[in-house]
Amino acid sequence: MNEAKCGQNAAKKLLRRTGGDVERAIDLGCGCGTPYLPRGNNNNSNDDDDEWDFTLPRVDDRNTSKLTDDANSNNGSISGLMTPSSSDSKLGLGGDDEFDLEKLVGDIQAGQGCEEIRSRLTRYREHMKPVKLREALNGLILGFPGFFYVVETLNSELLRMWAEYGGDVNITYGSAKPLPLVAYVIALGNSYAADTTGILRTLLGLGASVTGIPKAFYTPLERDIPDDGPSSDELGDLGDEDKKWCTPKVRKRIAASLNFRFEQRYLLHRAAGLNRFSGAKRQMAKLYKAEDLLGVHYFLVGQTAAITYVVDRLLCYLALQIERPIILLFAGPSGHDLLTVDCTNMHSKYDLWGPVKPYAGYKDGSKLNNFLAEHSGRRSIVFLDEFEKMDQEIRNTLLLPFQDELLTPVDCKKTIWIMATNAFDETIHAFCTTHEKVLFDDEPGKEGQKLVQKLSRSIQKESVTKFGAPLSGRISGFIPFLTFSPSEQAAVADRILANFGRDRIKSIKCSDVASKSHMVGDLDLQVRRGYSVCKALATKGYVPELGARSITNTVDDDVRLPVVNEYLDRREEIREDQGKCTFIVGVDEDGEIDVSESPSEGTSGSS
């Protein structure tokens, strides 16, 4: 066994001897050659060299089987590793279903799939009390919480699963300077190859708090953060117990990550401004397997009032077990996160519902009709986009399924109908222009909510004229989708830019078959001063009537096109072994987007 392996094993033994007390284990190991214990966050040292570098230790899979030394007592707890004791489990010691966090984490690091991990967690839950499983999942491995190892995989599905079985999304690492899981997620994301924005969205949607993140990192929102982090004058809350982790060295790393992905700052700002969902609401959502509903705020940009209305309305229906259709009208310009199902080709009621007997094809039905029949009496969702393009005769055929009573052979009482329309765009644009200052203030307030409610009532009255009273009277809620505020425009630009960056970081694949090739790859797109870049893209490209699509066009013109052209111009041949290259995206003195390739090995083979 090599020296490194011996050192890691020694660290494990010290942790077991001290019952997971990292500080005591460090003291015991100072003279024993154990460099694997994370010292910096567990003592009062101010030396930056002692601080954790955000790299988790590797769990040796050859040492993840059940341990048999004398330290295996302490009621089934081994250095934070919880196992069911004989009084809490019907399983024998060493059985396949006995919980072993170290083994589980080791298998996760080795790349075991979510399906197998879920199967094991399900078995554990069947044989352990819920409180014991929660304690186990939140135990320590080599001094770090198990959840940190889960986040390290950058796998949102695994993260959701861990939380579902009891993982604490607000868990911290360290005793003297407790580092929140949210901060660890941000610190990891410094490139598109390790982009943690999706993980942050998921974590916040599951209820993670941002109170442990100094406010100066996300307020004011519309700016770039200094390279060393916010100034000391701005960091007035560093004295708080939950912010002591934010040392100068860590501050610099967090600033670099947040300057790279502006959307992460947007998400933190949004989380700080939203009201926390109560435990009762989360309980209700879990009962009906609708937990994802509570995280919608972090997967859509903007539309706070619309999302809040929909979530509150759906939770109310679930809580009261109301059995009548929910009919929602989403009004707003295209490209503003409207749900998309094409209804433009509905020229007759038969296009919507299918032919009736004795016409040919009557047994085949239609896509909508078959879906409703398959989900009769069950919860389901139907999206009808560009609803205004249906003829009135076709729209009137929806009156029966929209009824409270069961008047059709198919039970639609639990169906949620969402109709998206551009019919009220002029009303919404004029309203947003008139009330721009209040609606798009970065600090959400009740005044803005009241204005949106006022707009909703205006759309309801207008709907009677456009769609008729019978149909409008059956609509449960009229939900206006507003145009984007300046910070929301920048967040949209960042998201579009990230899609391009994540795709180009993939390895080059050369093939004679075009569909199997990936010729522009191994390309690291680095964004300098993320907010300034995204603001420039949004300012130049955003057209309220076109929504997010207008920003996509600007990203194409100002980033994608220059990157690809320069990439191709500087190479005589594209090879799979040509190495990685780096492109820098920034803003010049005139506020224009500047794109250039950084000298690197990636230009080998260039002319």
Coordinates of N, CA and C in Angstrom, one line a residue, residues 277-464:
F277 N -41.6 28.8 1.7 CA -42.8 27.9 1.8 C -42.8 27.3 3.2
S278 N -44.0 27.3 3.8 CA -44.1 26.7 5.1 C -44.0 25.2 5.0
G279 N -43.7 24.6 6.2 CA -43.6 23.1 6.3 C -44.9 22.5 5.9
A280 N -46.1 23.1 6.2 CA -47.4 22.5 5.8 C -47.5 22.5 4.3
K281 N -47.1 23.5 3.6 CA -47.2 23.5 2.1 C -46.3 22.4 1.5
R282 N -45.1 22.3 2.1 CA -44.2 21.2 1.6 C -44.8 19.8 1.9
Q283 N -45.4 19.7 3.0 CA -46.0 18.4 3.4 C -47.2 18.1 2.4
M284 N -48.0 19.1 2.0 CA -49.1 19.0 1.1 C -48.5 18.6 -0.3
A285 N -47.5 19.3 -0.7 CA -46.9 19.0 -2.0 C -46.3 17.6 -2.1
K286 N -45.7 17.2 -1.0 CA -45.1 15.8 -0.9 C -46.2 14.7 -0.9
L287 N -47.3 15.0 -0.3 CA -48.4 14.0 -0.2 C -48.9 13.7 -1.6
Y288 N -49.0 14.8 -2.5 CA -49.5 14.6 -3.8 C -48.4 14.5 -4.9
K289 N -47.2 14.2 -4.4 CA -46.0 14.1 -5.3 C -45.9 15.3 -6.2
A290 N -46.0 16.5 -5.6 CA -45.9 17.7 -6.4 C -44.8 18.6 -5.9
E291 N -43.7 18.0 -5.3 CA -42.7 18.8 -4.7 C -42.0 19.7 -5.7
D292 N -41.9 19.3 -7.0 CA -41.3 20.1 -8.0 C -42.0 21.4 -8.2
L293 N -43.3 21.4 -7.9 CA -44.0 22.7 -8.1 C -43.5 23.8 -7.2
L294 N -42.9 23.5 -6.0 CA -42.4 24.5 -5.1 C -41.1 25.1 -5.6
G295 N -40.5 24.5 -6.6 CA -39.2 25.0 -7.1 C -39.3 25.7 -8.4
V296 N -40.5 25.9 -8.9 CA -40.7 26.5 -10.2 C -40.0 27.9 -10.3
H297 N -40.0 28.6 -9.2 CA -39.5 30.0 -9.2 C -38.0 30.0 -9.7
Y298 N -37.3 28.9 -9.5 CA -35.9 28.9 -9.8 C -35.6 28.3 -11.2
F299 N -36.6 27.8 -11.9 CA -36.4 27.3 -13.2 C -36.9 28.2 -14.3
L300 N -37.7 29.2 -13.9 CA -38.2 30.2 -14.9 C -37.6 31.5 -14.5
V301 N -37.3 32.3 -15.5 CA -36.8 33.7 -15.2 C -37.9 34.6 -15.1
G302 N -38.0 35.4 -14.1 CA -39.1 36.4 -13.9 C -40.4 35.7 -13.6
Q303 N -41.5 36.4 -13.9 CA -42.8 36.0 -13.7 C -43.2 35.5 -12.3
T304 N -42.6 36.3 -11.3 CA -42.8 35.9 -9.9 C -44.3 35.9 -9.5
A305 N -45.1 36.9 -9.9 CA -46.5 37.0 -9.6 C -47.3 35.9 -10.2
A306 N -47.0 35.5 -11.5 CA -47.7 34.5 -12.2 C -47.4 33.1 -11.5
I307 N -46.1 32.9 -11.2 CA -45.8 31.6 -10.6 C -46.4 31.5 -9.2
T308 N -46.4 32.5 -8.4 CA -46.9 32.5 -7.1 C -48.4 32.2 -7.1
Y309 N -49.1 32.8 -8.1 CA -50.6 32.6 -8.2 C -50.8 31.1 -8.6
V310 N -50.1 30.6 -9.5 CA -50.3 29.2 -10.0 C -50.1 28.2 -8.8
V311 N -48.9 28.4 -8.1 CA -48.6 27.5 -7.0 C -49.6 27.6 -5.9
D312 N -50.0 28.8 -5.5 CA -51.0 28.9 -4.5 C -52.4 28.3 -4.9
R313 N -52.8 28.5 -6.1 CA -54.1 28.0 -6.6 C -54.0 26.4 -6.6
L314 N -52.9 25.9 -7.1 CA -52.9 24.4 -7.2 C -52.8 23.8 -5.8
L315 N -52.0 24.4 -4.9 CA -52.0 23.8 -3.5 C -53.3 23.9 -2.8
C316 N -54.0 25.0 -3.1 CA -55.4 25.1 -2.5 C -56.3 24.0 -3.0
Y317 N -56.3 23.7 -4.3 CA -57.1 22.7 -4.9 C -56.7 21.3 -4.3
L318 N -55.4 21.1 -4.1 CA -55.0 19.8 -3.6 C -55.4 19.7 -2.1
A319 N -55.2 20.8 -1.3 CA -55.5 20.7 0.1 C -57.0 20.5 0.3
L320 N -57.9 21.1 -0.5 CA -59.3 21.0 -0.3 C -59.9 19.8 -1.1
Q321 N -59.0 19.1 -1.9 CA -59.5 18.0 -2.7 C -60.6 18.4 -3.6
I322 N -60.5 19.6 -4.2 CA -61.5 20.1 -5.1 C -61.5 19.3 -6.4
E323 N -62.7 18.8 -6.7 CA -62.8 18.0 -8.0 C -63.5 18.7 -9.0
R324 N -62.9 19.7 -9.6 CA -63.4 20.3 -10.8 C -62.2 20.8 -11.6
P325 N -62.4 21.0 -12.9 CA -61.2 21.3 -13.7 C -60.6 22.7 -13.3
I326 N -59.3 22.8 -13.4 CA -58.6 24.1 -13.2 C -58.3 24.6 -14.6
I327 N -58.8 25.8 -14.9 CA -58.6 26.3 -16.2 C -57.8 27.6 -16.1
L328 N -56.6 27.7 -16.5 CA -55.8 28.9 -16.4 C -55.4 29.5 -17.8
L329 N -55.5 30.8 -17.9 CA -55.1 31.4 -19.1 C -53.8 32.2 -18.9
F330 N -52.8 31.8 -19.6 CA -51.5 32.5 -19.5 C -51.4 33.5 -20.7
A331 N -51.4 34.7 -20.3 CA -51.4 35.8 -21.3 C -50.0 36.5 -21.3
G332 N -49.4 36.6 -22.5 CA -48.2 37.3 -22.5 C -47.5 37.0 -23.8
P333 N -46.4 37.8 -24.1 CA -45.7 37.6 -25.4 C -45.0 36.3 -25.5
S334 N -44.8 35.8 -26.7 CA -44.1 34.5 -26.8 C -42.7 34.7 -26.4
G335 N -42.1 33.5 -26.0 CA -40.7 33.6 -25.5 C -40.5 34.0 -24.1
H336 N -41.6 34.2 -23.4 CA -41.5 34.6 -22.0 C -41.9 33.4 -21.1
D337 N -41.3 32.3 -21.3 CA -41.5 31.1 -20.5 C -42.9 30.6 -20.6
L338 N -43.6 30.8 -21.7 CA -44.9 30.2 -21.9 C -44.8 28.7 -22.3
L339 N -45.7 27.9 -21.9 CA -45.7 26.5 -22.2 C -46.2 26.3 -23.7
T340 N -45.5 25.4 -24.4 CA -45.7 25.4 -25.8 C -46.4 24.1 -26.3
V341 N -47.6 24.2 -26.8 CA -48.3 23.1 -27.6 C -49.0 23.8 -28.7
D342 N -48.7 23.4 -29.9 CA -49.2 24.1 -31.1 C -50.7 23.8 -31.4
C343 N -51.5 24.9 -31.4 CA -52.9 24.8 -31.7 C -53.3 25.6 -33.0
T344 N -52.3 26.0 -33.7 CA -52.5 26.8 -34.9 C -53.1 26.0 -36.1
N345 N -53.0 24.7 -36.0 CA -53.5 23.9 -37.1 C -54.9 23.4 -36.8
M346 N -55.6 23.9 -35.8 CA -56.9 23.5 -35.5 C -57.9 24.2 -36.4
H347 N -58.4 23.6 -37.5 CA -59.3 24.3 -38.4 C -60.8 23.9 -38.2
S348 N -61.0 22.8 -37.5 CA -62.3 22.4 -37.2 C -62.3 21.6 -35.9
K349 N -63.5 21.4 -35.3 CA -63.6 20.6 -34.1 C -63.0 19.2 -34.2
Y350 N -63.1 18.7 -35.4 CA -62.5 17.3 -35.6 C -61.0 17.3 -35.5
D351 N -60.4 18.4 -35.8 CA -58.9 18.4 -35.6 C -58.5 18.3 -34.1
L352 N -59.4 18.9 -33.3 CA -59.2 18.9 -31.9 C -59.6 17.6 -31.2
W353 N -60.8 17.1 -31.6 CA -61.3 15.9 -30.9 C -61.3 14.6 -31.8
G354 N -61.0 14.7 -33.0 CA -61.1 13.6 -33.9 C -62.5 13.4 -34.5
P355 N -62.5 12.6 -35.6 CA -63.8 12.4 -36.3 C -64.8 11.6 -35.4
V356 N -66.1 11.7 -35.7 CA -67.1 11.0 -35.0 C -67.7 9.9 -35.9
K357 N -68.3 8.9 -35.3 CA -68.9 7.8 -36.0 C -70.0 8.4 -36.9
P358 N -70.1 8.0 -38.2 CA -69.5 6.9 -38.9 C -68.3 7.3 -39.8
Y359 N -67.7 8.5 -39.5 CA -66.6 9.0 -40.4 C -65.4 8.1 -40.2
A360 N -64.6 8.1 -41.3 CA -63.4 7.3 -41.3 C -62.4 7.8 -40.2
G361 N -61.8 6.8 -39.5 CA -60.9 7.2 -38.4 C -61.5 7.5 -37.1
Y362 N -62.8 7.3 -36.9 CA -63.4 7.7 -35.7 C -62.9 6.8 -34.5
K363 N -62.4 5.6 -34.8 CA -61.9 4.7 -33.7 C -60.5 5.2 -33.3
D364 N -59.9 6.0 -34.1 CA -58.5 6.4 -33.7 C -58.5 7.6 -32.8
G365 N -59.6 8.3 -32.8 CA -59.7 9.5 -31.9 C -58.7 10.6 -32.3
S366 N -58.3 11.4 -31.3 CA -57.3 12.5 -31.5 C -56.3 12.4 -30.4
K367 N -55.2 13.1 -30.5 CA -54.2 13.2 -29.5 C -54.8 13.6 -28.2
L368 N -55.6 14.7 -28.2 CA -56.2 15.2 -27.0 C -57.2 14.3 -26.4
N369 N -58.1 13.8 -27.3 CA -59.2 12.9 -26.8 C -58.6 11.6 -26.2
N370 N -57.6 11.1 -26.8 CA -57.0 9.8 -26.3 C -56.3 10.1 -25.0
F371 N -55.6 11.2 -24.9 CA -54.9 11.6 -23.6 C -55.9 11.7 -22.5
L372 N -57.1 12.4 -22.7 CA -58.1 12.6 -21.7 C -58.7 11.3 -21.3
A373 N -58.9 10.4 -22.3 CA -59.5 9.1 -22.0 C -58.6 8.2 -21.1
E374 N -57.3 8.3 -21.5 CA -56.3 7.5 -20.7 C -56.2 8.0 -19.3
H375 N -56.4 9.3 -19.1 CA -56.2 9.9 -17.7 C -57.6 10.2 -17.1
S376 N -58.6 9.6 -17.5 CA -59.9 9.9 -17.0 C -60.0 9.7 -15.5
G377 N -60.4 10.7 -14.8 CA -60.5 10.7 -13.3 C -59.2 10.8 -12.6
R378 N -58.1 11.1 -13.4 CA -56.8 11.2 -12.8 C -56.2 12.6 -13.0
R379 N -55.3 13.0 -12.2 CA -54.6 14.3 -12.4 C -53.8 14.3 -13.6
S380 N -54.0 15.3 -14.5 CA -53.3 15.5 -15.7 C -53.3 16.9 -16.1
I381 N -52.4 17.3 -17.1 CA -52.3 18.7 -17.5 C -52.4 18.7 -19.0
V382 N -53.1 19.6 -19.5 CA -53.3 19.9 -21.0 C -52.9 21.3 -21.3
F383 N -51.9 21.5 -22.2 CA -51.5 22.8 -22.6 C -52.0 23.1 -24.0
L384 N -52.6 24.3 -24.2 CA -53.1 24.7 -25.5 C -52.4 26.1 -25.8
D385 N -51.5 26.1 -26.7 CA -50.7 27.3 -27.0 C -51.4 28.0 -28.1
E386 N -51.2 29.3 -28.2 CA -51.8 30.2 -29.2 C -53.3 29.9 -29.3
F387 N -53.9 30.0 -28.2 CA -55.3 29.6 -28.1 C -56.2 30.6 -28.9
E388 N -55.7 31.8 -29.0 CA -56.6 32.8 -29.7 C -56.7 32.4 -31.2
K389 N -55.9 31.6 -31.8 CA -55.9 31.2 -33.2 C -56.9 30.2 -33.5
M390 N -57.5 29.6 -32.5 CA -58.7 28.7 -32.7 C -59.9 29.5 -33.1
D391 N -60.7 28.9 -34.0 CA -62.0 29.5 -34.3 C -62.9 29.4 -33.0
Q392 N -63.8 30.4 -32.9 CA -64.8 30.4 -31.8 C -65.5 29.1 -31.7
E393 N -65.9 28.5 -32.9 CA -66.6 27.3 -32.9 C -65.9 26.1 -32.2
I394 N -64.5 26.1 -32.5 CA -63.7 25.1 -31.9 C -63.5 25.3 -30.4
R395 N -63.3 26.6 -30.0 CA -63.2 26.9 -28.6 C -64.4 26.5 -27.8
N396 N -65.6 26.6 -28.4 CA -66.8 26.3 -27.7 C -67.0 24.8 -27.4
T397 N -66.2 24.0 -28.1 CA -66.3 22.6 -27.9 C -65.6 22.2 -26.5
L398 N -64.9 23.2 -26.0 CA -64.2 22.9 -24.7 C -65.1 23.2 -23.5
L399 N -66.3 23.8 -23.8 CA -67.2 24.1 -22.7 C -67.6 22.9 -21.8
L400 N -67.8 21.8 -22.5 CA -68.2 20.6 -21.7 C -67.1 20.1 -20.8
P401 N -65.9 19.8 -21.4 CA -64.9 19.3 -20.5 C -64.5 20.3 -19.4
F402 N -64.8 21.6 -19.6 CA -64.5 22.6 -18.6 C -65.5 22.7 -17.5
Q403 N -66.6 21.9 -17.7 CA -67.7 21.9 -16.7 C -67.3 21.3 -15.4
D404 N -68.0 21.7 -14.3 CA -67.8 21.1 -13.0 C -68.4 19.7 -13.0
E405 N -69.5 19.5 -13.6 CA -70.2 18.3 -13.6 C -69.7 17.3 -14.6
L406 N -69.9 16.0 -14.4 CA -69.5 15.0 -15.3 C -70.6 14.8 -16.4
L407 N -70.4 15.5 -17.5 CA -71.4 15.5 -18.6 C -70.8 14.8 -19.8
T408 N -69.6 14.3 -19.7 CA -69.0 13.6 -20.9 C -68.6 12.2 -20.4
P409 N -68.4 11.3 -21.3 CA -67.9 9.9 -20.9 C -66.6 9.9 -20.2
V410 N -65.8 11.0 -20.4 CA -64.5 11.1 -19.8 C -64.5 12.0 -18.6
D411 N -64.0 11.6 -17.5 CA -64.0 12.4 -16.3 C -62.8 13.4 -16.3
C412 N -63.0 14.7 -16.5 CA -62.0 15.7 -16.6 C -61.9 16.6 -15.4
K413 N -62.5 16.1 -14.3 CA -62.6 17.0 -13.1 C -61.2 17.2 -12.5
K414 N -60.3 16.4 -12.7 CA -59.0 16.6 -12.1 C -57.9 17.1 -13.1
T415 N -58.4 17.5 -14.3 CA -57.5 18.0 -15.3 C -57.2 19.4 -15.1
I416 N -56.0 19.8 -15.3 CA -55.5 21.2 -15.3 C -55.4 21.6 -16.8
W417 N -56.1 22.6 -17.2 CA -56.1 23.2 -18.5 C -55.3 24.5 -18.5
I418 N -54.3 24.6 -19.3 CA -53.5 25.8 -19.4 C -53.6 26.3 -20.9
M419 N -54.1 27.5 -21.0 CA -54.3 28.1 -22.4 C -53.3 29.3 -22.5
A420 N -52.4 29.2 -23.4 CA -51.4 30.3 -23.6 C -51.8 31.1 -24.8
T421 N -51.8 32.4 -24.6 CA -52.3 33.3 -25.7 C -51.5 34.6 -25.8
N422 N -51.4 35.1 -27.0 CA -50.8 36.4 -27.2 C -51.8 37.5 -27.5
A423 N -53.1 37.1 -27.2 CA -54.2 38.0 -27.6 C -54.2 39.3 -26.8
F424 N -53.5 39.3 -25.7 CA -53.5 40.5 -24.8 C -52.2 41.2 -24.7
D425 N -51.3 41.0 -25.7 CA -49.9 41.5 -25.7 C -49.9 43.0 -25.6
E426 N -50.7 43.7 -26.4 CA -50.7 45.2 -26.3 C -51.1 45.7 -25.0
T427 N -52.1 45.0 -24.3 CA -52.5 45.5 -23.0 C -51.4 45.3 -22.0
I428 N -50.7 44.1 -22.1 CA -49.6 43.9 -21.1 C -48.4 44.8 -21.4
H429 N -48.0 45.0 -22.6 CA -46.9 45.9 -22.9 C -47.2 47.3 -22.4
A430 N -48.4 47.8 -22.7 CA -48.7 49.2 -22.2 C -48.7 49.3 -20.7
F431 N -49.2 48.2 -20.1 CA -49.2 48.2 -18.6 C -47.8 48.2 -18.0
C432 N -46.9 47.4 -18.6 CA -45.6 47.3 -18.1 C -44.8 48.6 -18.3
T433 N -45.1 49.3 -19.4 CA -44.4 50.6 -19.7 C -44.9 51.6 -18.7
T434 N -46.2 51.6 -18.4 CA -46.8 52.6 -17.5 C -46.3 52.4 -16.0
H435 N -46.1 51.2 -15.6 CA -45.8 50.8 -14.2 C -44.4 50.2 -14.1
E436 N -43.5 50.6 -15.0 CA -42.2 49.9 -15.1 C -41.4 50.0 -13.8
K437 N -41.4 51.2 -13.2 CA -40.6 51.4 -12.0 C -41.0 50.5 -10.8
V438 N -42.3 50.3 -10.7 CA -42.8 49.4 -9.6 C -42.7 47.9 -9.9
L439 N -43.1 47.6 -11.1 CA -43.1 46.2 -11.5 C -41.7 45.6 -11.6
F440 N -40.7 46.3 -12.0 CA -39.4 45.8 -12.2 C -38.4 46.2 -11.2
D441 N -38.9 46.6 -10.0 CA -38.0 46.9 -8.9 C -37.3 45.6 -8.5
D442 N -36.0 45.7 -8.2 CA -35.3 44.4 -7.8 C -35.7 43.9 -6.4
E443 N -36.4 44.8 -5.6 CA -36.9 44.3 -4.3 C -38.4 44.1 -4.5
P444 N -38.9 42.9 -4.6 CA -40.3 42.6 -4.8 C -41.1 43.2 -3.6
G445 N -42.3 43.7 -4.0 CA -43.1 44.3 -2.9 C -44.6 44.0 -3.2
K446 N -45.4 44.3 -2.2 CA -46.9 44.1 -2.3 C -47.5 45.0 -3.3
E447 N -46.9 46.2 -3.5 CA -47.5 47.1 -4.5 C -47.4 46.5 -5.9
G448 N -46.3 45.8 -6.2 CA -46.2 45.2 -7.5 C -47.2 44.1 -7.7
Q449 N -47.4 43.3 -6.6 CA -48.4 42.2 -6.6 C -49.8 42.8 -6.9
K450 N -50.1 43.9 -6.3 CA -51.4 44.5 -6.5 C -51.6 45.0 -7.9
L451 N -50.5 45.5 -8.5 CA -50.6 45.9 -9.9 C -50.9 44.8 -10.8
V452 N -50.2 43.6 -10.6 CA -50.4 42.5 -11.4 C -51.9 41.9 -11.3
Q453 N -52.4 42.0 -10.1 CA -53.8 41.6 -9.9 C -54.8 42.5 -10.6
K454 N -54.4 43.8 -10.7 CA -55.2 44.8 -11.4 C -55.2 44.4 -12.9
L455 N -54.0 44.1 -13.4 CA -53.8 43.7 -14.8 C -54.6 42.5 -15.1
S456 N -54.6 41.5 -14.2 CA -55.3 40.3 -14.4 C -56.8 40.5 -14.6
R457 N -57.4 41.5 -13.8 CA -58.8 41.8 -13.9 C -59.1 42.5 -15.2
S458 N -58.1 43.3 -15.7 CA -58.3 43.9 -17.0 C -58.4 42.9 -18.1
I459 N -57.5 41.9 -18.0 CA -57.5 40.8 -19.0 C -58.7 40.0 -19.0
Q460 N -59.3 39.8 -17.8 CA -60.5 39.0 -17.6 C -61.7 39.7 -18.4
K461 N -61.8 41.0 -18.2 CA -62.8 41.8 -18.9 C -62.6 41.7 -20.4
E462 N -61.4 41.9 -20.8 CA -61.1 41.8 -22.3 C -61.3 40.4 -22.9
S463 N -61.2 39.4 -22.1 CA -61.4 38.0 -22.5 C -62.9 37.8 -22.9
V464 N -63.8 38.4 -22.2 CA -65.2 38.3 -22.5 C -65.5 38.7 -23.9

